[in-house]
PDB file of C-alpha atoms and ligand atoms in Angstrom:
ATOM      1  CA  MET A   1      -9.592 -24.021   5.332  1.00 44.00           C
ATOM      2  CA  THR A   2     -11.107 -26.866   3.435  1.00 47.00           C
ATOM      3  CA  ASN A   3     -10.335 -25.335  -0.072  1.00 61.00           C
ATOM      4  CA  PHE A   4      -6.728 -24.770  -0.713  1.00 75.00           C
ATOM      5  CA  GLU A   5      -6.446 -21.636  -2.691  1.00 93.00           C
ATOM      6  CA  GLU A   6      -3.143 -19.961  -3.633  1.00 97.00           C
ATOM      7  CA  PRO A   7      -2.590 -16.310  -4.382  1.00 98.00           C
ATOM      8  CA  LYS A   8      -1.933 -15.649  -8.063  1.00 97.00           C
ATOM      9  CA  ILE A   9      -1.309 -13.006 -10.599  1.00 98.00           C
ATOM     10  CA  VAL A  10      -4.101 -12.351 -13.124  1.00 97.00           C
ATOM     11  CA  PRO A  11      -3.555 -10.474 -16.333  1.00 98.00           C
ATOM     12  CA  ILE A  12      -5.659  -7.392 -16.731  1.00 98.00           C
ATOM     13  CA  ARG A  13      -7.392  -7.072 -19.973  1.00 97.00           C
ATOM     14  CA  THR A  14      -6.189  -3.875 -21.677  1.00 98.00           C
ATOM     15  CA  ILE A  15      -7.252  -1.961 -24.791  1.00 98.00           C
ATOM     16  CA  ILE A  16      -4.351  -0.088 -26.334  1.00 97.00           C
ATOM     17  CA  ASP A  17      -4.552   2.322 -29.223  1.00 98.00           C
ATOM     18  CA  GLU A  18      -3.015   5.623 -30.264  1.00 98.00           C
ATOM     19  CA  ARG A  19      -5.208   7.408 -27.581  1.00 98.00           C
ATOM     20  CA  GLY A  20      -3.776   5.498 -24.702  1.00 98.00           C
ATOM     21  CA  CYS A  21      -4.656   2.471 -22.650  1.00 97.00           C
ATOM     22  CA  LEU A  22      -7.825   1.277 -21.045  1.00 98.00           C
ATOM     23  CA  GLY A  23      -7.632  -1.613 -18.645  1.00 98.00           C
ATOM     24  CA  PHE A  24     -10.654  -3.247 -17.179  1.00 98.00           C
ATOM     25  CA  VAL A  25     -11.649  -5.792 -14.626  1.00 98.00           C
ATOM     26  CA  GLU A  26     -14.932  -7.665 -14.501  1.00 97.00           C
ATOM     27  CA  ALA A  27     -15.372  -8.852 -10.968  1.00 96.00           C
ATOM     28  CA  GLN A  28     -16.660 -12.335 -11.195  1.00 96.00           C
ATOM     29  CA  ASP A  29     -14.882 -13.174 -14.556  1.00 96.00           C
ATOM     30  CA  ASP A  30     -11.439 -11.765 -13.789  1.00 96.00           C
ATOM     31  CA  ALA A  31     -11.291 -11.889  -9.949  1.00 96.00           C
ATOM     32  CA  GLY A  32     -13.769 -14.624  -9.352  1.00 96.00           C
ATOM     33  CA  PHE A  33     -15.699 -12.717  -6.669  1.00 97.00           C
ATOM     34  CA  LEU A  34     -17.949  -9.749  -6.610  1.00 98.00           C
ATOM     35  CA  PHE A  35     -16.548  -6.430  -5.162  1.00 98.00           C
ATOM     36  CA  ARG A  36     -18.333  -4.566  -2.330  1.00 98.00           C
ATOM     37  CA  ARG A  37     -15.537  -2.122  -1.527  1.00 98.00           C
ATOM     38  CA  LEU A  38     -12.668  -0.234  -3.150  1.00 98.00           C
ATOM     39  CA  TYR A  39      -9.818   1.188  -1.144  1.00 98.00           C
ATOM     40  CA  PHE A  40      -6.468   2.675  -2.139  1.00 98.00           C
ATOM     41  CA  LEU A  41      -3.157   3.354  -0.657  1.00 98.00           C
ATOM     42  CA  TYR A  42      -1.099   6.360  -1.757  1.00 98.00           C
ATOM     43  CA  GLY A  43       1.541   8.784  -0.265  1.00 97.00           C
ATOM     44  CA  VAL A  44       3.045   5.846   1.496  1.00 97.00           C
ATOM     45  CA  THR A  45       6.508   6.652   2.593  1.00 94.00           C
ATOM     46  CA  GLU A  46       9.401   4.427   1.208  1.00 89.00           C
ATOM     47  CA  ASP A  47      10.231   2.947   4.678  1.00 91.00           C
ATOM     48  CA  ALA A  48       6.589   2.389   5.813  1.00 93.00           C
ATOM     49  CA  ALA A  49       5.499  -1.190   6.483  1.00 90.00           C
ATOM     50  CA  ARG A  50       1.648  -1.624   5.846  1.00 96.00           C
ATOM     51  CA  GLY A  51      -0.250  -4.744   6.182  1.00 97.00           C
ATOM     52  CA  ALA A  52       0.923  -6.968   9.118  1.00 98.00           C
ATOM     53  CA  HIS A  53      -2.384  -8.737   9.315  1.00 98.00           C
ATOM     54  CA  ALA A  54      -4.509 -11.452   7.796  1.00 98.00           C
ATOM     55  CA  HIS A  55      -8.028 -11.630   6.794  1.00 98.00           C
ATOM     56  CA  LYS A  56     -10.362 -14.551   7.883  1.00 98.00           C
ATOM     57  CA  ALA A  57     -12.973 -14.409   4.955  1.00 98.00           C
ATOM     58  CA  LEU A  58     -11.978 -11.282   2.767  1.00 98.00           C
ATOM     59  CA  ARG A  59     -10.957 -11.720  -0.723  1.00 98.00           C
ATOM     60  CA  GLN A  60      -8.974  -8.965  -2.342  1.00 98.00           C
ATOM     61  CA  PHE A  61      -7.815  -8.019  -5.772  1.00 98.00           C
ATOM     62  CA  MET A  62      -4.804  -5.734  -5.827  1.00 98.00           C
ATOM     63  CA  ILE A  63      -3.284  -3.523  -8.534  1.00 98.00           C
ATOM     64  CA  ALA A  64      -0.372  -1.160  -8.545  1.00 98.00           C
ATOM     65  CA  MET A  65      -2.149   1.644 -10.542  1.00 98.00           C
ATOM     66  CA  HIS A  66       0.997   3.703 -10.372  1.00 98.00           C
ATOM     67  CA  GLY A  67       4.552   3.192  -9.087  1.00 98.00           C
ATOM     68  CA  ALA A  68       5.518  -0.175  -7.390  1.00 98.00           C
ATOM     69  CA  PHE A  69       5.524  -1.895  -4.120  1.00 97.00           C
ATOM     70  CA  THR A  70       6.141  -5.530  -2.653  1.00 98.00           C
ATOM     71  CA  ILE A  71       3.640  -7.763  -1.027  1.00 98.00           C
ATOM     72  CA  THR A  72       4.712 -10.779   0.953  1.00 98.00           C
ATOM     73  CA  LEU A  73       2.026 -13.381   1.698  1.00 98.00           C
ATOM     74  CA  GLN A  74       2.381 -16.260   4.190  1.00 98.00           C
ATOM     75  CA  GLY A  75       0.036 -19.120   4.579  1.00 96.00           C
ATOM     76  CA  LYS A  76      -0.366 -22.831   4.586  1.00 90.00           C
ATOM     77  CA  GLY A  77       3.356 -23.154   5.139  1.00 93.00           C
ATOM     78  CA  LYS A  78       4.274 -21.167   2.042  1.00 97.00           C
ATOM     79  CA  GLU A  79       5.732 -17.628   1.437  1.00 98.00           C
ATOM     80  CA  TYR A  80       5.064 -15.708  -1.756  1.00 98.00           C
ATOM     81  CA  VAL A  81       6.637 -12.444  -2.683  1.00 98.00           C
ATOM     82  CA  PHE A  82       5.054 -10.346  -5.331  1.00 98.00           C
ATOM     83  CA  HIS A  83       6.562  -7.125  -6.761  1.00 98.00           C
ATOM     84  CA  LEU A  84       3.466  -5.255  -8.244  1.00 98.00           C
ATOM     85  CA  LYS A  85       4.654  -2.531 -10.697  1.00 98.00           C
ATOM     86  CA  ASN A  86       2.298  -2.273 -13.598  1.00 96.00           C
ATOM     87  CA  GLN A  87      -1.337  -1.848 -14.477  1.00 97.00           C
ATOM     88  CA  GLN A  88      -1.438  -4.943 -16.659  1.00 97.00           C
ATOM     89  CA  GLU A  89      -1.671  -7.418 -13.798  1.00 98.00           C
ATOM     90  CA  GLY A  90      -3.578  -7.807 -10.597  1.00 98.00           C
ATOM     91  CA  LEU A  91      -2.861  -9.996  -7.463  1.00 98.00           C
ATOM     92  CA  LEU A  92      -5.627 -12.303  -6.239  1.00 98.00           C
ATOM     93  CA  ILE A  93      -5.349 -12.715  -2.465  1.00 98.00           C
ATOM     94  CA  PRO A  94      -7.613 -15.497  -1.046  1.00 98.00           C
ATOM     95  CA  PRO A  95      -8.633 -15.376   2.680  1.00 98.00           C
ATOM     96  CA  GLY A  96      -6.330 -16.705   5.242  1.00 97.00           C
ATOM     97  CA  TYR A  97      -2.864 -15.124   4.335  1.00 98.00           C
ATOM     98  CA  TRP A  98      -0.703 -12.959   6.365  1.00 98.00           C
ATOM     99  CA  ARG A  99       0.439 -10.029   4.274  1.00 98.00           C
ATOM    100  CA  ASP A 100       3.248  -7.451   4.487  1.00 98.00           C
ATOM    101  CA  LEU A 101       3.475  -4.590   2.219  1.00 98.00           C
ATOM    102  CA  SER A 102       6.741  -2.614   1.765  1.00 97.00           C
ATOM    103  CA  GLY A 103       9.034  -0.956  -0.672  1.00 96.00           C
ATOM    104  CA  PHE A 104       6.560   1.629  -1.856  1.00 97.00           C
ATOM    105  CA  THR A 105       7.910   3.928  -4.372  1.00 97.00           C
ATOM    106  CA  ASN A 106       7.025   7.543  -3.681  1.00 96.00           C
ATOM    107  CA  ASP A 107       4.515   7.600  -6.540  1.00 97.00           C
ATOM    108  CA  ALA A 108       2.794   4.199  -5.695  1.00 98.00           C
ATOM    109  CA  VAL A 109      -0.921   3.941  -5.804  1.00 98.00           C
ATOM    110  CA  CYS A 110      -2.316   0.563  -4.571  1.00 98.00           C
ATOM    111  CA  LEU A 111      -5.925  -0.058  -5.512  1.00 98.00           C
ATOM    112  CA  VAL A 112      -7.726  -2.892  -3.714  1.00 98.00           C
ATOM    113  CA  ALA A 113     -11.073  -4.323  -4.656  1.00 98.00           C
ATOM    114  CA  ALA A 114     -12.485  -6.200  -1.716  1.00 98.00           C
ATOM    115  CA  SER A 115     -15.270  -8.851  -1.525  1.00 98.00           C
ATOM    116  CA  GLU A 116     -16.903  -7.311   1.722  1.00 98.00           C
ATOM    117  CA  LYS A 117     -17.292  -4.056   3.478  1.00 98.00           C
ATOM    118  CA  TYR A 118     -14.709  -2.963   6.047  1.00 98.00           C
ATOM    119  CA  SER A 119     -15.030  -5.058   9.213  1.00 98.00           C
ATOM    120  CA  GLU A 120     -12.453  -5.108  12.078  1.00 98.00           C
ATOM    121  CA  ASP A 121     -13.791  -8.490  13.145  1.00 98.00           C
ATOM    122  CA  ASP A 122     -12.389 -10.069   9.982  1.00 98.00           C
ATOM    123  CA  TYR A 123      -8.770  -8.999  10.767  1.00 98.00           C
ATOM    124  CA  ILE A 124      -6.149 -11.058  12.607  1.00 98.00           C
ATOM    125  CA  ARG A 125      -3.538  -8.454  13.542  1.00 98.00           C
ATOM    126  CA  ASN A 126      -1.309 -10.582  15.754  1.00 98.00           C
ATOM    127  CA  TYR A 127       1.101 -12.944  14.003  1.00 98.00           C
ATOM    128  CA  ASP A 128       0.870 -15.614  16.867  1.00 98.00           C
ATOM    129  CA  ASP A 129      -2.928 -15.505  16.729  1.00 98.00           C
ATOM    130  CA  PHE A 130      -2.763 -15.952  12.970  1.00 98.00           C
ATOM    131  CA  ILE A 131      -0.635 -19.192  13.355  1.00 97.00           C
ATOM    132  CA  ALA A 132      -3.127 -20.442  15.998  1.00 97.00           C
ATOM    133  CA  TRP A 133      -6.103 -19.474  13.753  1.00 97.00           C
ATOM    134  CA  GLU A 134      -4.421 -21.353  10.730  1.00 95.00           C
ATOM    135  CA  GLY A 135      -3.906 -24.367  12.839  1.00 94.00           C
ATOM    136  CA  ARG A 136      -7.541 -24.557  13.642  1.00 93.00           C
ATOM    137  CA  HIS A 137      -8.658 -24.045   9.955  1.00 89.00           C
ATOM    138  CA  SER A 138      -6.394 -26.399   8.283  1.00 79.00           C
TER     139      SER A 138
HETATM  140  P1  TYD B 481      -5.440  -1.375   7.747  1.00 79.50           P
HETATM  141  O1  TYD B 481      -6.248  -2.398   6.882  1.00 79.50           O
HETATM  142  O2  TYD B 481      -4.786  -1.818   8.927  1.00 79.50           O
HETATM  143  O3  TYD B 481      -4.220  -0.754   6.622  1.00 79.50           O
HETATM  144  P2  TYD B 481      -2.844  -1.258   6.211  1.00 79.50           P
HETATM  145  O4  TYD B 481      -2.939  -2.801   6.139  1.00 79.50           O
HETATM  146  O5  TYD B 481      -2.705  -0.845   4.763  1.00 79.50           O
HETATM  147  O6  TYD B 481      -1.799  -0.697   6.934  1.00 79.50           O
HETATM  148  O7  TYD B 481      -6.376  -0.076   7.872  1.00 79.50           O
HETATM  149  C1  TYD B 481      -5.781   1.088   8.434  1.00 79.50           C
HETATM  150  C2  TYD B 481      -6.958   1.839   9.178  1.00 79.50           C
HETATM  151  O8  TYD B 481      -7.892   2.316   8.220  1.00 79.50           O
HETATM  152  C3  TYD B 481      -7.539   0.939  10.329  1.00 79.50           C
HETATM  153  O9  TYD B 481      -7.886   1.845  11.261  1.00 79.50           O
HETATM  154  C4  TYD B 481      -8.816   0.480   9.598  1.00 79.50           C
HETATM  155  C5  TYD B 481      -9.177   1.704   8.682  1.00 79.50           C
HETATM  156  N1  TYD B 481      -9.839   1.215   7.366  1.00 79.50           N
HETATM  157  C6  TYD B 481     -11.172   1.442   7.096  1.00 79.50           C
HETATM  158  O10 TYD B 481     -11.836   2.320   7.951  1.00 79.50           O
HETATM  159  N2  TYD B 481     -11.825   1.143   6.037  1.00 79.50           N
HETATM  160  C7  TYD B 481     -11.252   0.311   5.134  1.00 79.50           C
HETATM  161  O11 TYD B 481     -11.830  -0.018   3.951  1.00 79.50           O
HETATM  162  C8  TYD B 481      -9.805  -0.115   5.373  1.00 79.50           C
HETATM  163  C9  TYD B 481      -8.974  -0.948   4.362  1.00 79.50           C
HETATM  164  C10 TYD B 481      -9.260   0.428   6.531  1.00 79.50           C
END
């Protein structure tokens, strides 16, 4: 990876008045990339482990729309742990990070905006393969 990009929390602009709350994300301005796909996880059992993969090129912007969960990212020799638990912040995940998602509350809804359509070719699903891939791309 020539550009060193770290995952980061981005505040979600939110309009609050007596009628309730309206949060919004403008792809390029807030996430820094355009979205080609939305997907969402829900009904995830508390002991389920999701993720366990990395993406070679995909960029993602992740929001806990409801409930809470934990995402651990590993890459470039660092580990980051994010506990996503509200609609006022999103997590930017650059390409090249191994991710593990866990600790879903029963009511958790995880929304992901992704830069590309689904492609299995973009996944690295074996951790040793990820470490080898990282070595070739550092
Ligand atoms: P996966 O990304 O492995 O889910 P998680 O990391 O949350 O455990 O995807 C699970 C399955 O769903 C896998 O067979 C690929 C498929 N899938 C799609 O068909 N389209 C999509 O947009 C996504 C994210 C997954």
